[in-house]
XYZ file of C-alpha atoms in Angstrom:
522
model
C 0.000 0.000 0.000
C 1.478 3.341 -1.013
C 1.756 5.999 1.632
C 0.631 9.590 1.375
C 4.231 10.740 1.272
C 4.736 8.916 -2.012
C 1.604 10.347 -3.588
C 1.339 13.963 -2.442
C 1.578 16.531 -5.203
C 3.274 19.922 -5.420
C 2.363 22.600 -2.929
C 0.300 25.644 -3.792
C 2.443 28.689 -4.451
C 1.218 31.814 -2.696
C 3.378 34.764 -1.679
C 3.621 35.673 1.983
C 0.705 37.782 3.245
C -1.048 37.611 -0.126
C -4.627 38.867 -0.202
C -5.487 36.180 -2.747
C -5.592 32.379 -2.333
C -3.327 30.535 -4.721
C -4.874 28.837 -7.775
C -5.343 25.088 -7.607
C -2.380 23.026 -8.723
C -2.514 19.493 -10.193
C -1.486 16.578 -7.975
C -1.067 12.867 -8.369
C -4.128 11.273 -9.939
C -3.239 8.010 -8.169
C -4.063 9.355 -4.738
C -7.190 11.133 -6.016
C -8.508 7.889 -7.446
C -7.747 6.026 -4.239
C -9.511 8.553 -2.049
C -12.654 9.265 -4.073
C -13.772 5.656 -4.477
C -16.974 6.491 -2.600
C -18.157 8.632 -5.530
C -19.276 7.642 -9.012
C -17.160 10.222 -10.842
C -17.447 11.384 -14.427
C -13.932 12.675 -15.270
C -13.679 16.360 -16.104
C -12.889 17.286 -19.659
C -10.082 19.714 -20.401
C -12.719 22.338 -21.168
C -14.306 21.787 -17.780
C -10.950 21.985 -16.041
C -10.390 25.371 -17.666
C -13.843 26.529 -16.537
C -13.144 25.391 -12.966
C -9.791 27.153 -12.975
C -11.440 30.372 -14.149
C -14.359 30.340 -11.742
C -12.188 29.568 -8.697
C -9.490 32.115 -9.610
C -8.663 34.714 -6.932
C -10.800 37.873 -7.062
C -9.507 41.207 -8.258
C -12.514 43.482 -7.676
C -13.920 43.953 -4.169
C -16.330 46.771 -4.971
C -19.445 44.654 -5.593
C -20.827 41.169 -4.942
C -19.223 38.430 -7.041
C -21.167 36.193 -9.421
C -22.921 33.306 -7.629
C -21.580 34.435 -4.216
C -25.077 34.664 -2.745
C -25.596 30.927 -3.396
C -22.888 29.261 -1.286
C -24.112 25.738 -2.099
C -24.783 26.299 -5.782
C -28.044 24.709 -6.877
C -28.460 23.195 -3.406
C -28.819 26.626 -1.788
C -32.141 27.514 -0.131
C -33.438 30.844 1.085
C -32.262 31.845 4.544
C -35.143 31.344 6.947
C -35.217 33.594 10.018
C -36.137 30.637 12.231
C -34.487 27.754 14.059
C -35.244 25.543 11.032
C -32.770 27.409 8.819
C -30.339 24.441 8.781
C -32.988 21.710 8.493
C -34.110 22.153 4.882
C -33.517 19.690 2.032
C -31.153 20.772 -0.720
C -33.046 22.769 -3.333
C -32.122 20.494 -6.251
C -33.379 17.157 -4.882
C -35.719 15.130 -7.044
C -39.105 14.077 -5.666
C -37.761 10.598 -4.837
C -34.633 12.044 -3.210
C -36.716 14.373 -1.072
C -38.723 11.373 0.137
C -35.449 9.691 1.146
C -34.442 12.924 2.872
C -37.677 12.930 4.890
C -37.283 9.299 5.935
C -33.650 9.930 6.873
C -34.743 12.940 8.903
C -37.163 10.748 10.825
C -34.357 8.311 11.633
C -32.056 11.190 12.572
C -34.687 12.403 15.045
C -35.610 8.936 16.326
C -35.394 8.594 20.109
C -33.841 5.204 20.828
C -34.967 3.041 23.750
C -33.363 0.169 25.601
C -33.862 -3.445 24.559
C -35.984 -5.467 24.737
C -38.826 -3.291 23.524
C -42.057 -3.711 21.600
C -40.665 -1.118 19.161
C -37.985 -3.405 17.743
C -36.881 -0.863 15.144
C -36.092 1.670 17.878
C -34.475 -0.447 20.573
C -30.815 -1.044 21.322
C -29.901 2.198 23.098
C -26.602 2.150 24.966
C -25.935 0.639 27.418
C -23.558 3.653 27.607
C -24.386 6.700 25.502
C -24.034 10.459 25.082
C -27.499 11.049 23.631
C -30.664 9.134 22.732
C -30.865 10.483 19.187
C -28.729 12.226 16.583
C -30.944 15.289 16.962
C -30.214 15.571 20.694
C -26.585 16.481 19.922
C -27.120 18.261 16.601
C -30.196 20.176 17.746
C -31.911 21.643 14.689
C -28.855 20.393 12.746
C -26.802 23.173 14.344
C -23.905 23.500 16.748
C -23.651 21.980 20.198
C -22.575 23.917 23.258
C -20.761 23.364 26.539
C -22.743 23.191 29.793
C -24.010 26.662 30.660
C -23.790 26.430 34.418
C -24.613 24.044 37.269
C -27.299 21.556 36.368
C -27.050 22.086 32.604
C -26.566 18.935 30.559
C -23.501 18.301 28.408
C -25.641 16.374 25.923
C -24.128 18.057 22.842
C -20.539 17.814 24.074
C -18.249 15.022 25.236
C -14.607 14.164 25.877
C -12.590 11.985 23.523
C -9.897 9.926 25.233
C -6.845 7.969 24.127
C -3.449 6.886 25.411
C -0.068 6.650 23.687
C 0.452 3.251 22.059
C 3.610 1.201 21.797
C 5.040 0.365 18.380
C 3.746 -3.197 18.742
C 0.219 -2.009 19.407
C 0.443 0.469 16.550
C 1.600 -2.210 14.112
C -1.585 -4.159 14.803
C -3.692 -1.079 14.122
C -4.949 -1.004 10.537
C -4.593 2.774 10.384
C -1.000 2.972 11.563
C -0.059 -0.028 9.443
C -1.133 1.657 6.221
C -0.797 5.391 6.695
C 2.502 7.213 6.975
C 2.664 9.752 9.784
C -0.159 8.381 11.942
C 0.402 8.956 15.647
C 0.226 5.611 17.480
C -2.575 5.853 20.047
C -4.991 3.416 21.647
C -8.295 3.751 23.500
C -8.262 3.974 27.280
C -8.295 0.294 28.394
C -11.298 0.879 30.680
C -13.179 3.823 29.153
C -12.589 3.322 25.422
C -12.305 6.135 22.888
C -14.850 8.597 24.275
C -16.537 9.175 27.606
C -20.293 8.585 27.838
C -22.189 10.482 30.519
C -25.488 8.554 30.284
C -26.312 4.903 30.842
C -29.167 2.453 31.198
C -30.514 1.579 34.678
C -28.189 -0.681 36.633
C -25.105 0.285 34.634
C -22.924 3.145 35.874
C -22.350 6.079 33.551
C -18.711 6.753 32.790
C -18.437 10.312 34.087
C -19.883 13.779 34.508
C -18.344 16.670 32.571
C -17.314 19.723 34.580
C -16.076 22.914 32.923
C -14.598 25.992 34.567
C -13.231 29.152 32.954
C -10.571 31.771 33.547
C -11.196 35.182 31.995
C -8.422 36.695 29.854
C -8.444 40.357 28.853
C -7.213 41.243 25.342
C -6.590 44.950 24.522
C -7.599 45.939 20.991
C -6.874 48.969 18.843
C -9.015 52.067 19.350
C -9.249 51.543 23.097
C -11.490 48.488 22.743
C -11.107 45.439 24.971
C -12.148 41.829 24.399
C -12.478 39.103 27.002
C -11.683 35.452 26.353
C -12.451 32.516 28.613
C -9.831 29.777 28.960
C -11.544 26.482 29.835
C -10.501 23.687 32.166
C -12.192 20.298 31.915
C -12.722 17.660 34.574
C -14.010 14.123 34.111
C -15.824 13.961 37.451
C -17.625 11.056 39.129
C -15.778 8.414 37.127
C -17.901 5.266 37.188
C -15.186 2.658 36.576
C -12.195 3.854 38.531
C -9.421 6.190 37.449
C -8.509 6.886 33.852
C -5.209 5.514 32.549
C -2.283 7.589 33.914
C -1.416 8.659 30.347
C -4.990 9.383 29.275
C -5.313 12.330 26.870
C -8.686 14.110 26.857
C -10.128 16.333 24.142
C -13.449 18.214 24.431
C -15.704 18.265 21.359
C -19.031 19.969 20.717
C -21.331 18.705 17.976
C -20.651 20.606 14.723
C -23.321 21.983 12.409
C -24.562 19.604 9.714
C -25.146 21.672 6.570
C -23.354 21.089 3.260
C -21.673 17.809 4.178
C -22.410 16.097 0.874
C -20.828 18.983 -1.001
C -17.686 18.824 1.153
C -17.549 15.099 0.441
C -17.732 15.805 -3.311
C -14.768 18.209 -3.464
C -12.063 16.446 -5.513
C -9.268 15.137 -3.322
C -6.732 16.432 -5.812
C -8.052 19.971 -5.312
C -7.645 19.691 -1.534
C -4.168 18.167 -1.762
C -3.156 20.938 -4.164
C -3.541 23.382 -1.282
C -1.352 21.392 1.117
C 2.065 22.793 1.967
C 3.266 20.669 4.889
C 6.821 22.037 4.800
C 5.781 25.661 4.115
C 7.717 25.598 0.863
C 6.363 29.007 -0.142
C 7.399 30.614 3.164
C 4.034 32.193 3.939
C 3.799 30.611 7.393
C 0.830 28.431 6.437
C 1.504 24.685 6.448
C -1.790 22.907 5.799
C -1.483 19.123 5.981
C -3.940 16.470 4.784
C -5.436 14.129 7.333
C -5.570 10.511 6.170
C -7.691 7.971 8.025
C -9.029 4.476 7.616
C -12.466 4.129 6.018
C -14.532 1.345 7.565
C -17.004 1.772 4.709
C -14.407 1.211 1.975
C -11.654 -0.739 3.731
C -8.782 1.547 2.777
C -7.068 4.805 3.737
C -8.861 7.935 2.551
C -8.581 11.673 2.966
C -10.141 12.789 6.246
C -12.785 15.491 5.832
C -15.231 15.402 8.756
C -14.842 16.029 12.470
C -12.780 18.630 14.320
C -9.534 16.851 13.349
C -10.901 15.407 10.087
C -11.030 11.971 11.688
C -13.656 10.570 9.306
C -13.349 10.329 5.500
C -16.984 10.044 4.377
C -20.438 10.970 5.620
C -21.285 7.269 5.901
C -18.211 6.607 8.049
C -19.071 9.595 10.227
C -22.700 8.505 10.589
C -21.876 4.906 11.503
C -19.217 5.934 14.040
C -21.640 8.358 15.714
C -24.370 5.729 16.002
C -21.942 3.380 17.731
C -19.997 5.801 19.929
C -22.640 8.403 20.754
C -25.819 6.302 21.027
C -24.508 2.739 21.412
C -26.297 1.501 18.273
C -24.682 -1.361 16.344
C -24.588 -1.142 12.563
C -22.880 -2.839 9.607
C -19.673 -0.801 10.030
C -19.560 -1.031 13.841
C -21.265 -4.356 14.630
C -20.541 -4.537 18.384
C -23.972 -4.532 20.075
C -22.608 -2.852 23.198
C -21.254 0.155 21.343
C -18.170 1.580 23.036
C -18.187 -0.654 26.138
C -14.760 -2.162 26.836
C -13.932 -5.616 28.153
C -13.479 -4.053 31.591
C -17.131 -2.939 31.598
C -18.621 -6.387 32.142
C -22.196 -5.387 33.000
C -22.382 -3.246 29.893
C -21.274 -6.057 27.594
C -23.633 -8.541 29.267
C -26.699 -6.302 29.013
C -29.555 -7.188 26.674
C -29.017 -5.661 23.234
C -31.285 -4.970 20.273
C -29.325 -6.661 17.495
C -32.408 -8.131 15.815
C -32.191 -10.746 13.077
C -34.767 -8.935 10.958
C -32.416 -5.941 10.858
C -29.482 -7.990 9.664
C -28.311 -8.685 13.200
C -27.790 -4.980 13.903
C -29.647 -2.318 15.846
C -29.804 -0.131 12.745
C -29.632 -1.899 9.416
C -27.757 -1.009 6.250
C -30.692 0.686 4.535
C -31.588 2.863 7.518
C -27.950 3.812 8.036
C -27.732 4.825 4.382
C -30.876 6.972 4.719
C -29.440 8.859 7.690
C -26.228 9.413 5.728
C -28.262 10.674 2.757
C -30.131 13.084 5.010
C -26.823 14.329 6.398
C -25.401 14.784 2.896
C -28.330 16.776 1.567
C -29.049 19.301 4.314
C -29.114 22.605 2.472
C -26.885 25.609 3.045
C -28.892 28.850 3.427
C -28.289 31.711 1.033
C -25.998 34.572 1.990
C -27.536 37.706 3.461
C -26.626 41.350 2.819
C -24.095 40.529 0.099
C -24.343 44.079 -1.302
C -24.214 45.858 2.061
C -21.261 48.344 1.982
C -20.001 47.236 5.392
C -20.172 43.565 4.352
C -18.249 44.344 1.158
C -15.588 46.159 3.171
C -15.437 43.264 5.618
C -14.937 40.820 2.771
C -11.954 42.827 1.570
C -10.560 42.943 5.111
C -10.999 39.145 5.296
C -8.793 38.761 2.208
C -6.258 41.434 3.207
C -5.849 39.843 6.639
C -4.879 36.514 5.063
C -7.881 34.464 6.192
C -8.340 32.728 2.785
C -4.990 30.996 3.239
C -6.880 28.447 5.366
C -10.541 29.391 4.914
C -10.446 28.708 1.173
C -13.535 30.444 -0.241
C -14.664 28.257 -3.131
C -14.398 24.946 -4.944
C -16.174 23.132 -7.749
C -17.350 19.642 -6.850
C -16.808 16.500 -8.920
C -19.092 15.829 -11.856
C -21.041 12.837 -10.550
C -23.300 10.187 -12.045
C -26.762 8.936 -11.006
C -28.348 12.361 -10.548
C -26.185 13.038 -7.502
C -27.345 16.465 -6.249
C -23.785 17.411 -5.285
C -22.588 17.114 -8.892
C -20.551 19.933 -10.443
C -21.539 22.738 -8.098
C -19.633 25.944 -7.438
C -19.616 26.126 -3.636
C -18.345 28.643 -1.076
C -17.570 26.703 2.129
C -14.588 28.811 3.280
C -12.406 25.862 4.273
C -9.472 23.928 2.829
C -10.321 20.799 4.888
C -6.637 20.598 5.865
C -4.988 20.364 9.278
C -3.328 23.487 10.664
C -1.282 24.214 13.778
C -3.496 26.581 15.767
C -1.011 27.272 18.530
C -0.840 26.428 22.235
C -4.013 28.278 23.207
C -6.266 25.922 21.258
C -4.106 22.804 21.654
C -5.788 19.754 23.161
C -2.417 17.936 23.265
C -4.106 14.788 21.955
C -3.084 13.448 18.539
C -5.644 11.871 16.230
C -4.548 10.072 13.091
C -1.921 12.265 11.430
C -3.027 15.355 13.397
C -0.875 16.287 16.365
C -2.052 17.884 19.595
C -2.001 21.423 18.154
C -3.604 20.737 14.780
C -7.245 21.156 13.773
C -9.119 20.910 10.501
C -10.187 24.282 9.092
C -13.923 24.393 9.854
C -16.307 25.553 7.106
C -17.697 29.045 7.683
C -20.870 28.823 5.587
C -23.936 29.417 7.725
C -21.885 30.612 10.685
C -23.813 33.885 10.956
C -27.066 31.975 11.507
C -25.774 30.138 14.585
C -27.725 32.307 17.086
C -30.902 31.858 15.022
C -30.575 28.074 14.738
C -28.866 27.103 17.990
C -29.892 29.920 20.317
C -26.287 30.690 21.248
C -23.098 32.099 19.764
C -20.534 29.586 21.013
C -17.761 28.701 18.566
C -14.581 26.607 18.214
C -14.207 22.906 18.963
C -15.232 23.254 22.600
C -17.547 26.245 22.456
C -15.234 28.454 24.506
C -15.640 31.445 22.175
C -18.815 33.422 22.914
C -18.620 35.463 19.722
C -16.949 35.422 16.331
C -14.426 37.981 17.542
C -13.451 35.748 20.457
C -13.048 32.833 18.045
C -10.647 34.905 15.928
C -8.659 36.014 18.968
C -8.052 32.398 19.998
C -6.257 31.760 16.692
C -2.532 31.128 17.080
C 0.193 29.087 15.427
C -0.122 29.423 11.660
C -2.928 31.972 12.145
C -1.051 34.134 14.668
C -0.138 36.874 12.180
C -3.689 37.098 10.848
C -5.024 37.221 14.400
C -2.599 40.007 15.314
C -3.720 42.045 12.314
C -7.284 41.845 13.613
C -6.116 43.128 17.010
C -4.323 46.133 15.510
C -6.581 47.072 12.589
C -8.859 50.125 12.806
C -11.992 49.328 14.858
C -14.239 50.062 11.892
C -12.427 47.408 9.827
C -12.732 44.912 12.664
C -16.467 45.586 12.852
C -16.753 45.187 9.074
C -14.919 41.845 9.233
C -17.396 40.538 11.809
C -20.296 41.864 9.736
C -18.973 39.925 6.729
C -18.673 36.700 8.739
C -22.215 37.180 10.011
C -23.404 37.361 6.393
C -22.004 33.901 5.572
């Protein structure tokens, strides 16, 4: 099996502090073919390649809205609703049959699972350890999760991942480390597994209770303004199975928003790898690296795209892993009926499970799993707002001048796909490169995942970010929800983004306000 190091293509060439993202560069077709096996691709013609190159070229005029900018998801874009349902709409270009599948998948996404045995066989199998009883409980209204907001508040949309360093022998037995160059050898906690579950069925202890405390940090800004950040500390309290491993590494994660996932999945791997510059060959201080992880759905290494550290390669992989780890529901990719329970958790493994023969021996069968994945792929991205507002236009220019597009890549064109795939050949504006970046010590969780080290995170998409208060009822951002505003999120940027962050601190207050106004329009 070839490693990524043997297949990576040339780095993008962008001058230091450029206001324009570099054009896409060709990379090895071998790796692209290996990674996009989940898609039925119709190869681009040379004419189409030229069209893609032209439409994704860096902008030169900032005085007016750009063509198609108001439709961030291309033909999948829907109007921006001023309600909490803004993220819960089907993509605008679904056929009648596809919309029916979307509706059925939505019902499964919202399904509240119960413990086995139950008269509702199709809904039993919960737990025995779990973080939520449905997908919707974490991704409320398909939006962002949040940390507990004080004593007594549930952490239902947030949990702690856990792992320990692995020896070389253990790593060699791991299918990921065996195939993928640069993977950090880690293993689950021998007692608590790969994530901590804070709920359980009667008679089985929950694994923990999440406690969060904050220290306020004052940040002076230009123009006499002051911002306040909150630095979090996390405690796994009330551990139900004894102490964690002495080398346990914990990482807090809130549930991310769900929109546009099928479009992100359809971005050509070669276009993402063309933006990678792991050795900072162009000297601009930005060193995006591709995550590469094992696909349980396809049985091979693939480019990681989903999750805070890009730990999952496809929407189906992400969906199946969440059913198993978050709800304790067995499925064709994760067949263990006890979900995440380890051998040390005897009562959990011996509990009655819902792996029914009529569902293929699983608690959710292949067809239902596929419908939930389809729903997740086809959640629409709302249209931009205020694209012609003068302050938004100024903020967009500030965004480029500050260097934000170096990581938050504005636009791509998706693969041309067969079988009436609604993600086919769309110009999209997700504002991400889907690469890993060193974000500095302030945001470090000090826990590696795959090829990502303890300071690296995947660039999160920005589309829809301005609708977070409307959909989720809060304005908490970043992987653990520590930022209470978009400005706070920017001020936590460090590492590769330190220079861009510092420019935001020192720029005229009116430009800073315009930048935030632009982000709120996305």
